[in-house]
Amino acid sequence: MKFSVNRAVFVENLSNVQRAISSRTTIPVLTGVKILATDNGILLTGSDSTISIEAFIDANNEDNQLQVEKAGSIVLPSRFFGEIVKKLPNEIMHLEVKDNLQTDITAGQAAFTLNGTAGSEYPKLPEIDSDTSFTIPANIFRQVINHTIISVSNQEIRPIFTGIHFVIANNHLKAVSTDSHRLSQRIVPLEVPESLADQEFALNIPGRSLSELTRIAEDSDNIEMMVADKQVLFKTDNIYLYSRLLEGKYPDTDRLLPEDYQTRIQIDAPDLLSAIERALILSHEGRNNVVKLSIDSDQVVLSGQSAEVGEVEEELNISSADGESLAISFNPDYMRQALRTFGAQEIALRFQSPSHQFILLPANAQDNFNFVQLITPIRTPGN
Amino acid sequence: MKFSVNRAVFVENLSNVQRAISSRTTIPVLTGVKILATDNGILLTGSDSTISIEAFIDANNEDNQLQVEKAGSIVLPSRFFGEIVKKLPNEIMHLEVKDNLQTDITAGQAAFTLNGTAGSEYPKLPEIDSDTSFTIPANIFRQVINHTIISVSNQEIRPIFTGIHFVIANNHLKAVSTDSHRLSQRIVPLEVPESLADQEFALNIPGRSLSELTRIAEDSDNIEMMVADKQVLFKTDNIYLYSRLLEGKYPDTDRLLPEDYQTRIQIDAPDLLSAIERALILSHEGRNNVVKLSIDSDQVVLSGQSAEVGEVEEELNISSADGESLAISFNPDYMRQALRTFGAQEIALRFQSPSHQFILLPANAQDNFNFVQLITPIRTPGN
């Protein structure tokens, strides 16, 4: 194998596939990045066996300055190889596999030789040949992921909760996540191909795969999602992200979202967020990490305390407060993450009682549960 | 105690005194920041008993928007208090000590109450009343520190090496540091008051004190240094930094700096730095972290290797190479830090033999040892 390529282009694509590579893998060859050169271009592959990412550098795209002199493949140690190509001088870098899999990487007067592994030792990626394919604008899909990833569990005890549950039906995409303390839901319109329009598709995608996808797809216009039996493939421009699906049936979460409420306040999300961020300076010191919201018709007060350090109290600038008086305690970190998903908009908080889960949603939401964050309160001796 | 003050001014001064405060102190009251309010202004104090920093917010400076309603003092938990004032809303913040040392911190609608400690429980800072005082332009002093701090030892076994050795004599300031593997020296002119002109002053200042000083003095014009028996005080604008001095006699380092050389190369410091930074990607993997410089009259090559990963070789773009051929091995991390002190200038490297320490200095240096970095080579089986 022998080629030369624009170094900045190579570095960018390498960084993308490295997102899939974990140094903690038990399969040694997966600590490497696979480089496959053909007359058409170079294909880079990284994988941790849950996620695999491929990036293609096209020989026909002049910007890539790619000259493949000899086809072939090699696996190089990901971390060193990455550090090396980032530190090389010059616009153009050269890579050549010599005898015994020794690989020369040169640019300007700098010459590295790395010990490679045969490309044939790299595991084959699953082939996804499926007619079940959907195209989603990348900015919408990134939003859906960012609004729901906060409630994904990082506990492996119930693996299904480490993913986001997607349902595609009736020309809509619904995404739900929960770690059993809170829940996020986002529903967006989706143009479904006519051949699939009557069907419903449900799949559970690992949170980590989706958060890598949001980073890779930052500059893309569209994401194509191809669904197979146990795998999903996301295509964006020149990058493919393969992810294993989580097996099992996702619990019915619709029944958790309360339609009724006894108390409702309306407030600018950033105002409440600032107050929460002040309150958690103290609550993080307390044994329970709890803050309290006390709602009356004429004032709403956020408070928190830590026996060792002190206490905090702040009257909130609300737009409106309706319904019954209520004092409710909750984890301010959950509230902070939930509030951040709303950005700068005005939101409504709807409560049933101090012991029932409560929800946050855009103040002007008509179709209520298209964008909702649910939080379970904490029972404290005080309320 | 009761006052109101411009929050940004207060935050900036608090951040400066917090540099002295360590959460690992064994004296509980030193985890706090002391606030002393008088009619003249507010004095903030932080200390870890080696370093103490005081910052004064002047009531007569209108920019400070300081109104002291009631004099007094209090000690507040440094970390919480700092997080709180940073997160407060509003331009103006209020602070008031109530009954039982409870301290109210309010701004806008946010109200914090912190449990304070009586100001009288805070240790007294050493009083430095000394006629031995020198004034140094802050940018020069920062440079002197930055050029020598790299060779300060972080091993407490020989405490004297954890400081920079300063000698003031003949209207010059000399700074030397060594960790016994390398040495840095910087000599600059210094205007000494006439009454002190005939004397020589030698003092060993902890490296940590000086690195905090460089951060605090970033916007200052001058630094005044007052020397007492076991303490030194640095004054800059409204900030005082007190440091304990290291006791003991600093070894004579002049004899370590070789006047002679057998081999000399001249090169742009940034070019050599880039090559070193590439080579250490591999050397950091090897057991010895060594790179080799091979000097011939017609070419100079930097090389390194790691048995597991591979090797690197680079011909350097030198300006000149004189004297005998030589191959010498050294720790590339020492070389990297030494090269960074020179910035973008052309430097000379002067060698005696593969087993003698070698030096780096500006290529145009006449008075050779005003700015010098010395590195001890590593003996390897290969040379």
GROMACS .gro file of N, CA, C and O in nm, chain A residues 77 79-80 83-85 87-89 102 109-116 274 277-282 285 306-317 336, chain B residues 77 79-80 83-85 87-89 102 109-116 274 277-282 285 306-317 336:
model
  312
   77PRO      N    1  -0.150   0.141   1.511
   77PRO     CA    2  -0.193   0.176   1.648
   77PRO      C    3  -0.258   0.314   1.649
   77PRO      O    4  -0.193   0.413   1.618
   79ARG      N    5  -0.372   0.551   1.863
   79ARG     CA    6  -0.334   0.671   1.937
   79ARG      C    7  -0.205   0.733   1.884
   79ARG      O    8  -0.199   0.851   1.853
   80PHE      N    9  -0.099   0.648   1.868
   80PHE     CA   10   0.027   0.700   1.816
   80PHE      C   11   0.012   0.756   1.677
   80PHE      O   12   0.061   0.862   1.645
   83GLU      N   13  -0.150   1.088   1.691
   83GLU     CA   14  -0.061   1.194   1.740
   83GLU      C   15   0.042   1.231   1.635
   83GLU      O   16   0.076   1.347   1.617
   84ILE      N   17   0.092   1.129   1.565
   84ILE     CA   18   0.195   1.153   1.465
   84ILE      C   19   0.142   1.238   1.350
   84ILE      O   20   0.201   1.340   1.316
   85VAL      N   21   0.030   1.199   1.293
   85VAL     CA   22  -0.016   1.274   1.176
   85VAL      C   23  -0.057   1.417   1.216
   85VAL      O   24  -0.043   1.510   1.137
   87LYS      N   25   0.101   1.597   1.435
   87LYS     CA   26   0.224   1.674   1.460
   87LYS      C   27   0.313   1.686   1.337
   87LYS      O   28   0.414   1.755   1.341
   88LEU      N   29   0.281   1.615   1.229
   88LEU     CA   30   0.368   1.619   1.112
   88LEU      C   31   0.374   1.760   1.054
   88LEU      O   32   0.278   1.836   1.065
   89PRO      N   33   0.487   1.795   0.990
   89PRO     CA   34   0.491   1.922   0.919
   89PRO      C   35   0.425   1.903   0.781
   89PRO      O   36   0.384   1.791   0.749
  102GLN      N   37   0.600  -0.310   0.829
  102GLN     CA   38   0.655  -0.182   0.872
  102GLN      C   39   0.596  -0.073   0.783
  102GLN      O   40   0.595  -0.086   0.661
  109GLN      N   41   1.073   1.661   0.619
  109GLN     CA   42   1.192   1.581   0.650
  109GLN      C   43   1.167   1.483   0.765
  109GLN      O   44   1.259   1.414   0.807
  110ALA      N   45   1.044   1.478   0.816
  110ALA     CA   46   1.014   1.388   0.926
  110ALA      C   47   0.973   1.251   0.872
  110ALA      O   48   0.892   1.242   0.780
  111ALA      N   49   1.031   1.145   0.927
  111ALA     CA   50   1.001   1.009   0.881
  111ALA      C   51   0.975   0.920   1.002
  111ALA      O   52   1.063   0.902   1.086
  112PHE      N   53   0.854   0.868   1.011
  112PHE     CA   54   0.819   0.773   1.116
  112PHE      C   55   0.807   0.634   1.056
  112PHE      O   56   0.763   0.618   0.941
  113THR      N   57   0.846   0.534   1.132
  113THR     CA   58   0.819   0.396   1.094
  113THR      C   59   0.739   0.332   1.206
  113THR      O   60   0.783   0.334   1.322
  114LEU      N   61   0.621   0.282   1.174
  114LEU     CA   62   0.537   0.218   1.276
  114LEU      C   63   0.522   0.070   1.245
  114LEU      O   64   0.518   0.031   1.128
  115ASN      N   65   0.514  -0.012   1.351
  115ASN     CA   66   0.486  -0.154   1.332
  115ASN      C   67   0.336  -0.172   1.310
  115ASN      O   68   0.257  -0.143   1.399
  116GLY      N   69   0.297  -0.221   1.193
  116GLY     CA   70   0.155  -0.238   1.162
  116GLY      C   71   0.108  -0.382   1.183
  116GLY      O   72   0.186  -0.471   1.218
  274SER      N   73  -3.035   2.984   3.597
  274SER     CA   74  -2.937   3.059   3.678
  274SER      C   75  -2.962   3.038   3.826
  274SER      O   76  -2.868   3.019   3.904
  277GLU      N   77  -2.851   2.696   3.928
  277GLU     CA   78  -2.704   2.685   3.934
  277GLU      C   79  -2.647   2.751   4.059
  277GLU      O   80  -2.542   2.711   4.107
  278ARG      N   81  -2.716   2.853   4.110
  278ARG     CA   82  -2.672   2.910   4.237
  278ARG      C   83  -2.706   2.815   4.352
  278ARG      O   84  -2.625   2.790   4.439
  279ALA      N   85  -2.828   2.760   4.347
  279ALA     CA   86  -2.872   2.676   4.459
  279ALA      C   87  -2.787   2.551   4.470
  279ALA      O   88  -2.762   2.500   4.580
  280LEU      N   89  -2.739   2.499   4.357
  280LEU     CA   90  -2.666   2.371   4.370
  280LEU      C   91  -2.525   2.386   4.424
  280LEU      O   92  -2.464   2.286   4.463
  281ILE      N   93  -2.477   2.507   4.432
  281ILE     CA   94  -2.347   2.526   4.500
  281ILE      C   95  -2.359   2.471   4.643
  281ILE      O   96  -2.269   2.403   4.692
  282LEU      N   97  -2.471   2.500   4.708
  282LEU     CA   98  -2.490   2.450   4.844
  282LEU      C   99  -2.546   2.308   4.848
  282LEU      O  100  -2.500   2.226   4.926
  285GLU      N  101  -2.328   2.011   4.861
  285GLU     CA  102  -2.260   1.980   4.985
  285GLU      C  103  -2.345   1.900   5.081
  285GLU      O  104  -2.294   1.835   5.170
  306SER      N  105  -2.732   2.340   5.320
  306SER     CA  106  -2.636   2.239   5.361
  306SER      C  107  -2.605   2.270   5.506
  306SER      O  108  -2.566   2.382   5.539
  307ALA      N  109  -2.625   2.173   5.592
  307ALA     CA  110  -2.608   2.198   5.736
  307ALA      C  111  -2.471   2.257   5.765
  307ALA      O  112  -2.455   2.345   5.849
  308GLU      N  113  -2.367   2.207   5.694
  308GLU     CA  114  -2.231   2.250   5.725
  308GLU      C  115  -2.205   2.393   5.676
  308GLU      O  116  -2.138   2.471   5.742
  309VAL      N  117  -2.254   2.424   5.558
  309VAL     CA  118  -2.208   2.547   5.493
  309VAL      C  119  -2.306   2.663   5.510
  309VAL      O  120  -2.266   2.774   5.543
  310GLY      N  121  -2.434   2.640   5.486
  310GLY     CA  122  -2.528   2.751   5.496
  310GLY      C  123  -2.652   2.725   5.413
  310GLY      O  124  -2.687   2.610   5.386
  311GLU      N  125  -2.720   2.833   5.372
  311GLU     CA  126  -2.843   2.815   5.296
  311GLU      C  127  -2.858   2.923   5.190
  311GLU      O  128  -2.788   3.024   5.190
  312VAL      N  129  -2.951   2.897   5.097
  312VAL     CA  130  -2.974   2.990   4.988
  312VAL      C  131  -3.124   3.001   4.965
  312VAL      O  132  -3.198   2.903   4.983
  313GLU      N  133  -3.168   3.119   4.929
  313GLU     CA  134  -3.310   3.139   4.903
  313GLU      C  135  -3.321   3.246   4.795
  313GLU      O  136  -3.248   3.344   4.798
  314GLU      N  137  -3.409   3.224   4.698
  314GLU     CA  138  -3.421   3.321   4.590
  314GLU      C  139  -3.563   3.326   4.541
  314GLU      O  140  -3.623   3.222   4.509
  315GLU      N  141  -3.620   3.446   4.532
  315GLU     CA  142  -3.753   3.460   4.474
  315GLU      C  143  -3.737   3.466   4.323
  315GLU      O  144  -3.654   3.542   4.271
  316LEU      N  145  -3.815   3.386   4.252
  316LEU     CA  146  -3.799   3.377   4.107
  316LEU      C  147  -3.887   3.479   4.036
  316LEU      O  148  -3.998   3.510   4.081
  317ASN      N  149  -3.836   3.531   3.925
  317ASN     CA  150  -3.915   3.619   3.839
  317ASN      C  151  -4.001   3.535   3.747
  317ASN      O  152  -3.961   3.501   3.636
  336ARG      N  153  -3.131   2.107   3.614
  336ARG     CA  154  -3.038   2.184   3.530
  336ARG      C  155  -3.029   2.126   3.389
  336ARG      O  156  -3.038   2.198   3.290
  460PRO      N  157  -1.589   3.012   5.406
  460PRO     CA  158  -1.531   2.897   5.336
  460PRO      C  159  -1.496   2.936   5.192
  460PRO      O  160  -1.585   2.971   5.113
  462ARG      N  161  -1.400   2.803   4.895
  462ARG     CA  162  -1.449   2.748   4.770
  462ARG      C  163  -1.596   2.784   4.747
  462ARG      O  164  -1.633   2.835   4.641
  463PHE      N  165  -1.681   2.761   4.848
  463PHE     CA  166  -1.824   2.795   4.832
  463PHE      C  167  -1.844   2.941   4.808
  463PHE      O  168  -1.919   2.983   4.721
  466GLU      N  169  -1.755   3.028   4.460
  466GLU     CA  170  -1.855   2.983   4.361
  466GLU      C  171  -1.979   3.070   4.368
  466GLU      O  172  -2.040   3.103   4.266
  467ILE      N  173  -2.018   3.106   4.489
  467ILE     CA  174  -2.140   3.186   4.508
  467ILE      C  175  -2.125   3.324   4.444
  467ILE      O  176  -2.208   3.364   4.362
  468VAL      N  177  -2.017   3.396   4.476
  468VAL     CA  178  -2.008   3.532   4.423
  468VAL      C  179  -1.992   3.531   4.271
  468VAL      O  180  -2.039   3.621   4.202
  470LYS      N  181  -2.145   3.321   4.073
  470LYS     CA  182  -2.275   3.288   4.013
  470LYS      C  183  -2.384   3.390   4.045
  470LYS      O  184  -2.495   3.380   3.996
  471LEU      N  185  -2.355   3.486   4.133
  471LEU     CA  186  -2.460   3.582   4.170
  471LEU      C  187  -2.504   3.664   4.050
  471LEU      O  188  -2.425   3.688   3.959
  472PRO      N  189  -2.631   3.708   4.049
  472PRO     CA  190  -2.673   3.803   3.946
  472PRO      C  191  -2.628   3.943   3.987
  472PRO      O  192  -2.571   3.961   4.095
  485GLN      N  193  -2.329   3.422   6.124
  485GLN     CA  194  -2.403   3.394   6.001
  485GLN      C  195  -2.383   3.513   5.908
  485GLN      O  196  -2.400   3.628   5.949
  492GLN      N  197  -3.229   3.916   4.364
  492GLN     CA  198  -3.322   3.844   4.452
  492GLN      C  199  -3.259   3.721   4.515
  492GLN      O  200  -3.326   3.646   4.587
  493ALA      N  201  -3.131   3.698   4.488
  493ALA     CA  202  -3.067   3.580   4.545
  493ALA      C  203  -3.007   3.613   4.681
  493ALA      O  204  -2.941   3.715   4.696
  494ALA      N  205  -3.032   3.527   4.779
  494ALA     CA  206  -2.982   3.550   4.914
  494ALA      C  207  -2.919   3.423   4.967
  494ALA      O  208  -2.985   3.319   4.979
  495PHE      N  209  -2.790   3.430   4.996
  495PHE     CA  210  -2.720   3.316   5.056
  495PHE      C  211  -2.689   3.350   5.202
  495PHE      O  212  -2.661   3.465   5.235
  496THR      N  213  -2.693   3.247   5.286
  496THR     CA  214  -2.644   3.262   5.422
  496THR      C  215  -2.535   3.158   5.444
  496THR      O  216  -2.559   3.039   5.422
  497LEU      N  217  -2.416   3.202   5.481
  497LEU     CA  218  -2.305   3.110   5.504
  497LEU      C  219  -2.264   3.115   5.651
  497LEU      O  220  -2.271   3.219   5.714
  498ASN      N  221  -2.222   2.999   5.702
  498ASN     CA  222  -2.169   2.993   5.838
  498ASN      C  223  -2.024   3.040   5.837
  498ASN      O  224  -1.939   2.976   5.775
  499GLY      N  225  -1.996   3.152   5.902
  499GLY     CA  226  -1.861   3.207   5.902
  499GLY      C  227  -1.783   3.168   6.027
  499GLY      O  228  -1.834   3.100   6.118
  657SER      N  229   0.954   2.174   1.719
  657SER     CA  230   0.856   2.092   1.646
  657SER      C  231   0.909   1.950   1.628
  657SER      O  232   0.835   1.852   1.643
  660GLU      N  233   0.889   1.762   1.949
  660GLU     CA  234   0.752   1.725   1.983
  660GLU      C  235   0.702   1.607   1.901
  660GLU      O  236   0.617   1.531   1.945
  661ARG      N  237   0.756   1.591   1.781
  661ARG     CA  238   0.723   1.471   1.703
  661ARG      C  239   0.794   1.349   1.762
  661ARG      O  240   0.736   1.243   1.778
  662ALA      N  241   0.922   1.366   1.795
  662ALA     CA  242   1.001   1.252   1.843
  662ALA      C  243   0.947   1.198   1.974
  662ALA      O  244   0.952   1.078   2.000
  663LEU      N  245   0.893   1.288   2.058
  663LEU     CA  246   0.852   1.235   2.189
  663LEU      C  247   0.721   1.157   2.186
  663LEU      O  248   0.690   1.087   2.283
  664ILE      N  249   0.650   1.164   2.077
  664ILE     CA  250   0.533   1.075   2.064
  664ILE      C  251   0.579   0.930   2.082
  664ILE      O  252   0.515   0.850   2.149
  665LEU      N  253   0.694   0.896   2.019
  665LEU     CA  254   0.746   0.760   2.032
  665LEU      C  255   0.829   0.740   2.158
  665LEU      O  256   0.816   0.639   2.226
  668GLU      N  257   0.682   0.625   2.477
  668GLU     CA  258   0.643   0.483   2.488
  668GLU      C  259   0.759   0.396   2.527
  668GLU      O  260   0.739   0.286   2.578
  689SER      N  261   1.078   0.330   1.984
  689SER     CA  262   1.013   0.253   2.087
  689SER      C  263   0.999   0.114   2.029
  689SER      O  264   0.942   0.097   1.921
  690ALA      N  265   1.054   0.015   2.101
  690ALA     CA  266   1.057  -0.121   2.045
  690ALA      C  267   0.917  -0.166   2.005
  690ALA      O  268   0.897  -0.229   1.901
  691GLU      N  269   0.817  -0.131   2.087
  691GLU     CA  270   0.682  -0.180   2.061
  691GLU      C  271   0.617  -0.110   1.941
  691GLU      O  272   0.546  -0.171   1.863
  692VAL      N  273   0.640   0.019   1.930
  692VAL     CA  274   0.560   0.096   1.835
  692VAL      C  275   0.631   0.123   1.703
  692VAL      O  276   0.576   0.104   1.595
  693GLY      N  277   0.757   0.168   1.710
  693GLY     CA  278   0.826   0.198   1.585
  693GLY      C  279   0.936   0.299   1.607
  693GLY      O  280   0.989   0.312   1.717
  694GLU      N  281   0.972   0.374   1.502
  694GLU     CA  282   1.082   0.469   1.516
  694GLU      C  283   1.056   0.596   1.437
  694GLU      O  284   0.967   0.601   1.351
  695VAL      N  285   1.136   0.699   1.467
  695VAL     CA  286   1.121   0.827   1.400
  695VAL      C  287   1.259   0.883   1.371
  695VAL      O  288   1.354   0.861   1.447
  696GLU      N  289   1.270   0.949   1.257
  696GLU     CA  290   1.398   1.009   1.219
  696GLU      C  291   1.370   1.135   1.141
  696GLU      O  292   1.280   1.138   1.058
  697GLU      N  293   1.445   1.241   1.171
  697GLU     CA  294   1.418   1.367   1.102
  697GLU      C  295   1.547   1.446   1.086
  697GLU      O  296   1.621   1.468   1.181
  698GLU      N  297   1.574   1.488   0.962
  698GLU     CA  298   1.689   1.574   0.940
  698GLU      C  299   1.648   1.717   0.972
  698GLU      O  300   1.543   1.765   0.927
  699LEU      N  301   1.728   1.785   1.052
  699LEU     CA  302   1.691   1.920   1.096
  699LEU      C  303   1.744   2.026   1.001
  699LEU      O  304   1.852   2.011   0.943
  700ASN      N  305   1.666   2.132   0.986
  700ASN     CA  306   1.710   2.249   0.909
  700ASN      C  307   1.796   2.338   0.997
  700ASN      O  308   1.746   2.430   1.061
  719ARG      N  309   1.228   2.006   2.541
  719ARG     CA  310   1.110   2.081   2.501
  719ARG      C  311   1.089   2.202   2.591
  719ARG      O  312   1.068   2.313   2.544
   0.00000   0.00000   0.00000
